[in-house]
């Protein structure tokens, strides 16, 4: 329901749907990916690439990080991450909890961008 309300508000305010982007390429964590990348577990969403000019790149996310939460919401699939980010607009700031490649947990503040960066 919240997503429908956002879409309706965007259409009324802007004439198009506004969508925020983190600026990352992501992948579901499968058993194979877990083993290949020596990940701790199957939780989260794997960062396969980062647009250095996007919000995630500016905040310091790196390829190999694992996104665990968007705001207070745990994300364990590409679809759930995209849904959480899709509720927000370009310019919104979101807290993203990650596990870095060394296993440390960090919270990054990311300003969402539009599709053009």
CSV table of N, CA and C in Angstrom, one decimal:
chain,number,residue,atom,x,y,z
A,1,UNK,N,0.8,-1.2,0.0
A,1,UNK,CA,0.0,0.0,0.0
A,1,UNK,C,0.9,1.3,0.0
A,2,UNK,N,2.0,1.3,0.8
A,2,UNK,CA,2.8,2.5,0.8
A,2,UNK,C,3.4,2.8,-0.5
A,3,UNK,N,3.8,1.7,-1.2
A,3,UNK,CA,4.4,1.9,-2.5
A,3,UNK,C,3.4,2.5,-3.5
A,4,UNK,N,2.2,2.0,-3.5
A,4,UNK,CA,1.1,2.5,-4.3
A,4,UNK,C,0.9,4.0,-4.0
A,5,UNK,N,0.9,4.4,-2.8
A,5,UNK,CA,0.7,5.8,-2.4
A,5,UNK,C,1.8,6.6,-2.9
A,6,UNK,N,3.1,6.1,-2.8
A,6,UNK,CA,4.2,6.8,-3.3
A,6,UNK,C,4.1,7.1,-4.8
A,7,UNK,N,3.7,6.0,-5.5
A,7,UNK,CA,3.6,6.1,-7.0
A,7,UNK,C,2.5,7.1,-7.3
A,8,UNK,N,1.4,7.1,-6.7
A,8,UNK,CA,0.3,8.1,-6.9
A,8,UNK,C,0.8,9.5,-6.6
A,9,UNK,N,1.5,9.7,-5.5
A,9,UNK,CA,2.0,11.0,-5.2
A,9,UNK,C,3.0,11.5,-6.2
A,10,UNK,N,3.9,10.6,-6.6
A,10,UNK,CA,4.9,11.0,-7.6
A,10,UNK,C,4.2,11.4,-8.9
A,11,UNK,N,3.2,10.6,-9.4
A,11,UNK,CA,2.5,11.0,-10.6
A,11,UNK,C,1.8,12.3,-10.5
A,12,UNK,N,1.2,12.6,-9.3
A,12,UNK,CA,0.5,13.8,-9.2
A,12,UNK,C,1.5,15.0,-9.1
A,13,UNK,N,2.6,14.8,-8.4
A,13,UNK,CA,3.5,15.9,-8.1
A,13,UNK,C,4.5,16.1,-9.3
A,14,UNK,N,4.9,15.1,-10.0
A,14,UNK,CA,6.0,15.2,-11.0
A,14,UNK,C,5.5,14.7,-12.4
A,15,UNK,N,4.5,14.0,-12.5
A,15,UNK,CA,4.0,13.5,-13.8
A,15,UNK,C,4.7,12.2,-14.2
A,16,UNK,N,5.7,11.8,-13.4
A,16,UNK,CA,6.4,10.5,-13.6
A,16,UNK,C,6.8,9.9,-12.2
A,17,UNK,N,7.1,8.7,-12.1
A,17,UNK,CA,7.5,8.0,-10.9
A,17,UNK,C,8.9,8.4,-10.6
A,18,UNK,N,9.2,8.9,-9.4
A,18,UNK,CA,10.6,9.2,-9.0
A,18,UNK,C,11.1,8.0,-8.3
A,19,UNK,N,12.3,7.5,-8.7
A,19,UNK,CA,12.9,6.3,-8.1
A,19,UNK,C,14.3,6.6,-7.7
A,20,UNK,N,14.6,6.3,-6.4
A,20,UNK,CA,16.0,6.5,-6.0
A,20,UNK,C,16.8,5.2,-6.3
A,21,UNK,N,18.1,5.5,-6.5
A,21,UNK,CA,19.0,4.4,-6.8
A,21,UNK,C,20.2,4.5,-5.8
A,22,UNK,N,20.7,3.3,-5.4
A,22,UNK,CA,21.9,3.3,-4.6
A,22,UNK,C,23.1,3.5,-5.4
A,23,UNK,N,23.1,2.9,-6.6
A,23,UNK,CA,24.3,3.0,-7.5
A,23,UNK,C,25.2,1.7,-7.3
A,24,UNK,N,24.5,0.6,-7.2
A,24,UNK,CA,25.2,-0.7,-7.0
A,24,UNK,C,24.6,-1.7,-8.0
A,25,UNK,N,25.5,-2.7,-8.3
A,25,UNK,CA,25.0,-3.9,-9.0
A,25,UNK,C,25.0,-5.0,-7.9
A,26,UNK,N,23.8,-5.7,-7.8
A,26,UNK,CA,23.7,-6.6,-6.7
A,26,UNK,C,23.3,-8.0,-7.1
A,27,UNK,N,23.4,-8.9,-6.2
A,27,UNK,CA,23.1,-10.3,-6.6
A,27,UNK,C,22.6,-11.0,-5.3
A,28,UNK,N,21.7,-11.9,-5.5
A,28,UNK,CA,21.2,-12.8,-4.4
A,28,UNK,C,22.4,-13.7,-3.9
A,29,UNK,N,22.5,-13.9,-2.7
A,29,UNK,CA,23.6,-14.8,-2.2
A,29,UNK,C,23.1,-16.2,-2.2
A,30,UNK,N,23.7,-17.0,-3.1
A,30,UNK,CA,23.4,-18.4,-3.2
A,30,UNK,C,24.6,-19.2,-2.5
A,31,UNK,N,24.4,-20.5,-2.4
A,31,UNK,CA,25.4,-21.3,-1.7
A,31,UNK,C,26.7,-21.2,-2.5
A,32,UNK,N,26.6,-21.2,-3.9
A,32,UNK,CA,27.8,-21.1,-4.7
A,32,UNK,C,28.5,-19.8,-4.5
A,33,UNK,N,27.7,-18.7,-4.5
A,33,UNK,CA,28.4,-17.4,-4.3
A,33,UNK,C,29.0,-17.3,-3.0
A,34,UNK,N,28.3,-17.8,-2.0
A,34,UNK,CA,28.9,-17.8,-0.6
A,34,UNK,C,30.2,-18.5,-0.6
A,35,UNK,N,30.3,-19.7,-1.2
A,35,UNK,CA,31.6,-20.4,-1.2
A,35,UNK,C,32.6,-19.7,-2.1
A,36,UNK,N,32.2,-19.2,-3.3
A,36,UNK,CA,33.2,-18.6,-4.2
A,36,UNK,C,33.8,-17.3,-3.5
A,37,UNK,N,33.0,-16.6,-2.8
A,37,UNK,CA,33.4,-15.3,-2.2
A,37,UNK,C,33.8,-15.4,-0.8
A,38,UNK,N,33.7,-16.6,-0.2
A,38,UNK,CA,34.1,-16.9,1.2
A,38,UNK,C,33.3,-16.0,2.1
A,39,UNK,N,31.9,-16.0,1.9
A,39,UNK,CA,31.0,-15.2,2.7
A,39,UNK,C,30.7,-15.9,4.0
A,40,UNK,N,30.3,-15.2,5.0
A,40,UNK,CA,30.0,-15.8,6.3
A,40,UNK,C,28.8,-16.6,6.3
A,41,UNK,N,27.7,-16.2,5.6
A,41,UNK,CA,26.5,-16.9,5.6
A,41,UNK,C,25.7,-16.5,4.3
A,42,UNK,N,24.4,-16.9,4.3
A,42,UNK,CA,23.6,-16.6,3.1
A,42,UNK,C,22.8,-15.3,3.3
A,43,UNK,N,23.0,-14.6,4.4
A,43,UNK,CA,22.2,-13.4,4.7
A,43,UNK,C,22.6,-12.2,3.9
A,44,UNK,N,21.7,-11.4,3.5
A,44,UNK,CA,22.0,-10.1,2.9
A,44,UNK,C,22.0,-10.2,1.4
A,45,UNK,N,22.4,-9.2,0.7
A,45,UNK,CA,22.5,-9.1,-0.7
A,45,UNK,C,23.9,-8.7,-1.1
A,46,UNK,N,24.5,-9.4,-2.0
A,46,UNK,CA,25.9,-9.2,-2.4
A,46,UNK,C,26.1,-8.0,-3.3
A,47,UNK,N,27.1,-7.2,-3.1
A,47,UNK,CA,27.4,-6.1,-3.9
A,47,UNK,C,28.4,-6.5,-5.0
A,48,UNK,N,28.0,-6.7,-6.2
A,48,UNK,CA,28.8,-7.2,-7.3
A,48,UNK,C,29.6,-6.1,-8.0
A,49,UNK,N,29.1,-4.9,-7.8
A,49,UNK,CA,29.8,-3.7,-8.5
A,49,UNK,C,29.2,-2.4,-7.9
A,50,UNK,N,30.0,-1.4,-8.0
A,50,UNK,CA,29.6,-0.1,-7.4
A,50,UNK,C,29.9,1.0,-8.5
A,51,UNK,N,28.9,1.9,-8.7
A,51,UNK,CA,29.1,3.1,-9.5
A,51,UNK,C,29.8,4.1,-8.7
A,52,UNK,N,31.0,4.4,-8.9
A,52,UNK,CA,31.8,5.3,-8.1
A,52,UNK,C,31.2,6.7,-8.0
A,53,UNK,N,30.4,7.1,-9.0
A,53,UNK,CA,29.7,8.4,-9.0
A,53,UNK,C,28.4,8.4,-8.4
A,54,UNK,N,27.9,7.2,-8.0
A,54,UNK,CA,26.6,7.1,-7.4
A,54,UNK,C,26.6,7.3,-5.9
A,55,UNK,N,25.5,7.2,-5.2
A,55,UNK,CA,25.4,7.4,-3.8
A,55,UNK,C,26.2,6.4,-3.0
A,56,UNK,N,26.2,5.2,-3.4
A,56,UNK,CA,26.9,4.1,-2.7
A,56,UNK,C,28.4,4.3,-2.8
A,57,UNK,N,28.8,4.6,-4.0
A,57,UNK,CA,30.3,4.9,-4.2
A,57,UNK,C,30.8,6.1,-3.4
A,58,UNK,N,30.0,7.1,-3.4
A,58,UNK,CA,30.4,8.3,-2.6
A,58,UNK,C,30.4,8.0,-1.1
A,59,UNK,N,29.5,7.0,-0.6
A,59,UNK,CA,29.5,6.6,0.8
A,59,UNK,C,30.5,5.6,1.1
A,60,UNK,N,31.2,5.1,0.2
A,60,UNK,CA,32.3,4.1,0.5
A,60,UNK,C,32.0,2.6,0.3
A,61,UNK,N,30.8,2.3,-0.2
A,61,UNK,CA,30.5,0.9,-0.5
A,61,UNK,C,31.5,0.3,-1.5
A,62,UNK,N,31.8,-0.9,-1.3
A,62,UNK,CA,32.8,-1.6,-2.3
A,62,UNK,C,32.3,-2.9,-2.8
A,63,UNK,N,32.8,-3.3,-3.9
A,63,UNK,CA,32.5,-4.6,-4.5
A,63,UNK,C,32.9,-5.6,-3.4
A,64,UNK,N,32.0,-6.6,-3.2
A,64,UNK,CA,32.3,-7.6,-2.2
A,64,UNK,C,31.6,-7.4,-0.8
A,65,UNK,N,31.1,-6.1,-0.6
A,65,UNK,CA,30.3,-5.9,0.6
A,65,UNK,C,29.0,-6.6,0.5
A,66,UNK,N,28.4,-6.8,1.6
A,66,UNK,CA,27.1,-7.5,1.7
A,66,UNK,C,26.1,-6.5,2.4
A,67,UNK,N,25.0,-6.1,1.7
A,67,UNK,CA,24.0,-5.2,2.3
A,67,UNK,C,23.1,-6.1,3.2
A,68,UNK,N,23.0,-5.8,4.4
A,68,UNK,CA,22.2,-6.5,5.4
A,68,UNK,C,20.9,-5.8,5.7
A,69,UNK,N,20.9,-4.5,5.7
A,69,UNK,CA,19.7,-3.7,6.0
A,69,UNK,C,19.6,-2.4,5.2
A,70,UNK,N,18.4,-2.1,4.9
A,70,UNK,CA,18.1,-0.8,4.3
A,70,UNK,C,17.2,-0.1,5.4
A,71,UNK,N,17.7,0.9,6.0
A,71,UNK,CA,17.0,1.5,7.2
A,71,UNK,C,17.0,0.4,8.3
A,72,UNK,N,15.8,0.2,8.8
A,72,UNK,CA,15.7,-0.8,9.9
A,72,UNK,C,15.3,-2.2,9.3
A,73,UNK,N,15.1,-2.3,8.0
A,73,UNK,CA,14.5,-3.5,7.4
A,73,UNK,C,15.6,-4.4,6.8
A,74,UNK,N,15.6,-5.7,7.3
A,74,UNK,CA,16.6,-6.6,6.8
A,74,UNK,C,16.3,-7.0,5.4
A,75,UNK,N,17.3,-7.1,4.5
A,75,UNK,CA,17.1,-7.5,3.1
A,75,UNK,C,17.9,-8.7,2.9
A,76,UNK,N,17.2,-9.8,2.3
A,76,UNK,CA,17.9,-11.0,2.0
A,76,UNK,C,17.7,-11.5,0.6
A,77,UNK,N,17.2,-10.5,-0.3
A,77,UNK,CA,17.1,-10.8,-1.7
A,77,UNK,C,17.2,-9.5,-2.5
A,78,UNK,N,17.5,-9.7,-3.7
A,78,UNK,CA,17.5,-8.5,-4.6
A,78,UNK,C,16.2,-7.8,-4.6
A,79,UNK,N,15.1,-8.6,-4.7
A,79,UNK,CA,13.7,-8.1,-4.7
A,79,UNK,C,13.4,-7.3,-3.5
A,80,UNK,N,13.8,-7.8,-2.3
A,80,UNK,CA,13.5,-7.0,-1.1
A,80,UNK,C,14.3,-5.8,-1.0
A,81,UNK,N,15.5,-5.8,-1.4
A,81,UNK,CA,16.3,-4.6,-1.4
A,81,UNK,C,15.7,-3.5,-2.4
A,82,UNK,N,15.4,-4.0,-3.6
A,82,UNK,CA,14.8,-3.1,-4.6
A,82,UNK,C,13.5,-2.5,-4.1
A,83,UNK,N,12.7,-3.3,-3.4
A,83,UNK,CA,11.4,-2.8,-2.9
A,83,UNK,C,11.7,-1.7,-1.8
A,84,UNK,N,12.6,-1.9,-0.9
A,84,UNK,CA,12.9,-0.9,0.1
A,84,UNK,C,13.4,0.4,-0.5
A,85,UNK,N,14.3,0.3,-1.4
A,85,UNK,CA,14.9,1.5,-2.0
A,85,UNK,C,13.8,2.2,-2.9
A,86,UNK,N,13.0,1.4,-3.5
A,86,UNK,CA,11.9,1.9,-4.4
A,86,UNK,C,10.9,2.7,-3.7
A,87,UNK,N,10.8,2.6,-2.4
A,87,UNK,CA,9.9,3.4,-1.6
A,87,UNK,C,10.4,4.8,-1.4
A,88,UNK,N,11.6,5.1,-1.8
A,88,UNK,CA,12.2,6.4,-1.6
A,88,UNK,C,12.5,7.1,-2.9
A,89,UNK,N,12.8,8.4,-2.8
A,89,UNK,CA,13.0,9.3,-3.9
A,89,UNK,C,14.5,9.7,-4.0
A,90,UNK,N,14.9,10.1,-5.2
A,90,UNK,CA,16.2,10.7,-5.3
A,90,UNK,C,16.4,11.8,-4.3
A,91,UNK,N,17.5,11.9,-3.7
A,91,UNK,CA,17.8,12.9,-2.7
A,91,UNK,C,17.5,12.5,-1.3
A,92,UNK,N,16.7,11.4,-1.1
A,92,UNK,CA,16.5,10.9,0.2
A,92,UNK,C,17.8,10.2,0.8
A,93,UNK,N,18.0,10.4,2.1
A,93,UNK,CA,19.2,9.7,2.7
A,93,UNK,C,18.7,8.5,3.4
A,94,UNK,N,19.4,7.4,3.2
A,94,UNK,CA,19.0,6.1,3.8
A,94,UNK,C,20.2,5.5,4.5
A,95,UNK,N,20.0,4.9,5.7
A,95,UNK,CA,21.0,4.2,6.4
A,95,UNK,C,21.1,2.8,5.8
A,96,UNK,N,22.3,2.3,5.4
A,96,UNK,CA,22.5,1.0,4.9
A,96,UNK,C,23.5,0.3,5.7
A,97,UNK,N,23.1,-0.9,6.3
A,97,UNK,CA,24.0,-1.7,7.1
A,97,UNK,C,24.6,-2.7,6.2
A,98,UNK,N,26.0,-2.7,6.3
A,98,UNK,CA,26.7,-3.7,5.5
A,98,UNK,C,27.7,-4.5,6.3
A,99,UNK,N,28.0,-5.7,5.7
A,99,UNK,CA,29.2,-6.4,6.3
A,99,UNK,C,30.3,-6.3,5.2
A,100,UNK,N,31.4,-5.7,5.6
A,100,UNK,CA,32.4,-5.5,4.6
A,100,UNK,C,33.2,-6.8,4.4
A,101,UNK,N,34.1,-6.8,3.4
A,101,UNK,CA,34.9,-8.0,3.0
A,101,UNK,C,35.7,-8.6,4.1
A,102,UNK,N,36.0,-7.8,5.2
A,102,UNK,CA,36.8,-8.3,6.3
A,102,UNK,C,35.9,-8.8,7.4
A,103,UNK,N,34.5,-8.7,7.2
A,103,UNK,CA,33.6,-9.3,8.2
A,103,UNK,C,33.1,-8.3,9.2
A,104,UNK,N,33.6,-7.0,9.1
A,104,UNK,CA,33.1,-6.0,10.0
A,104,UNK,C,31.7,-5.4,9.6
A,105,UNK,N,30.9,-5.0,10.6
A,105,UNK,CA,29.6,-4.5,10.3
A,105,UNK,C,29.7,-2.9,10.3
A,106,UNK,N,29.2,-2.3,9.3
A,106,UNK,CA,29.2,-0.8,9.2
A,106,UNK,C,27.9,-0.3,8.8
A,107,UNK,N,27.6,0.9,9.2
A,107,UNK,CA,26.4,1.6,8.8
A,107,UNK,C,26.8,2.8,7.9
A,108,UNK,N,26.3,2.9,6.7
A,108,UNK,CA,26.7,3.9,5.8
A,108,UNK,C,25.4,4.8,5.5
A,109,UNK,N,25.6,6.1,5.5
A,109,UNK,CA,24.5,7.0,5.1
A,109,UNK,C,24.7,7.3,3.6
A,110,UNK,N,23.7,6.9,2.8
A,110,UNK,CA,23.7,7.0,1.4
A,110,UNK,C,22.6,7.9,0.9
A,111,UNK,N,23.0,8.9,0.1
A,111,UNK,CA,22.0,9.8,-0.6
A,111,UNK,C,21.7,9.1,-1.9
A,112,UNK,N,20.4,8.8,-2.0
A,112,UNK,CA,19.9,8.2,-3.3
A,112,UNK,C,20.0,9.1,-4.4
A,113,UNK,N,20.3,8.6,-5.6
A,113,UNK,CA,20.4,9.4,-6.8
A,113,UNK,C,19.3,9.0,-7.8
A,114,UNK,N,19.2,9.7,-8.9
A,114,UNK,CA,18.2,9.2,-9.9
A,114,UNK,C,19.0,8.3,-10.8
A,115,UNK,N,18.3,7.8,-11.8
A,115,UNK,CA,18.9,6.8,-12.7
A,115,UNK,C,20.1,7.3,-13.5
A,116,UNK,N,20.2,8.6,-13.6
A,116,UNK,CA,21.3,9.2,-14.4
A,116,UNK,C,22.5,9.5,-13.5
A,117,UNK,N,22.4,9.1,-12.2
A,117,UNK,CA,23.5,9.2,-11.3
A,117,UNK,C,23.4,10.4,-10.4
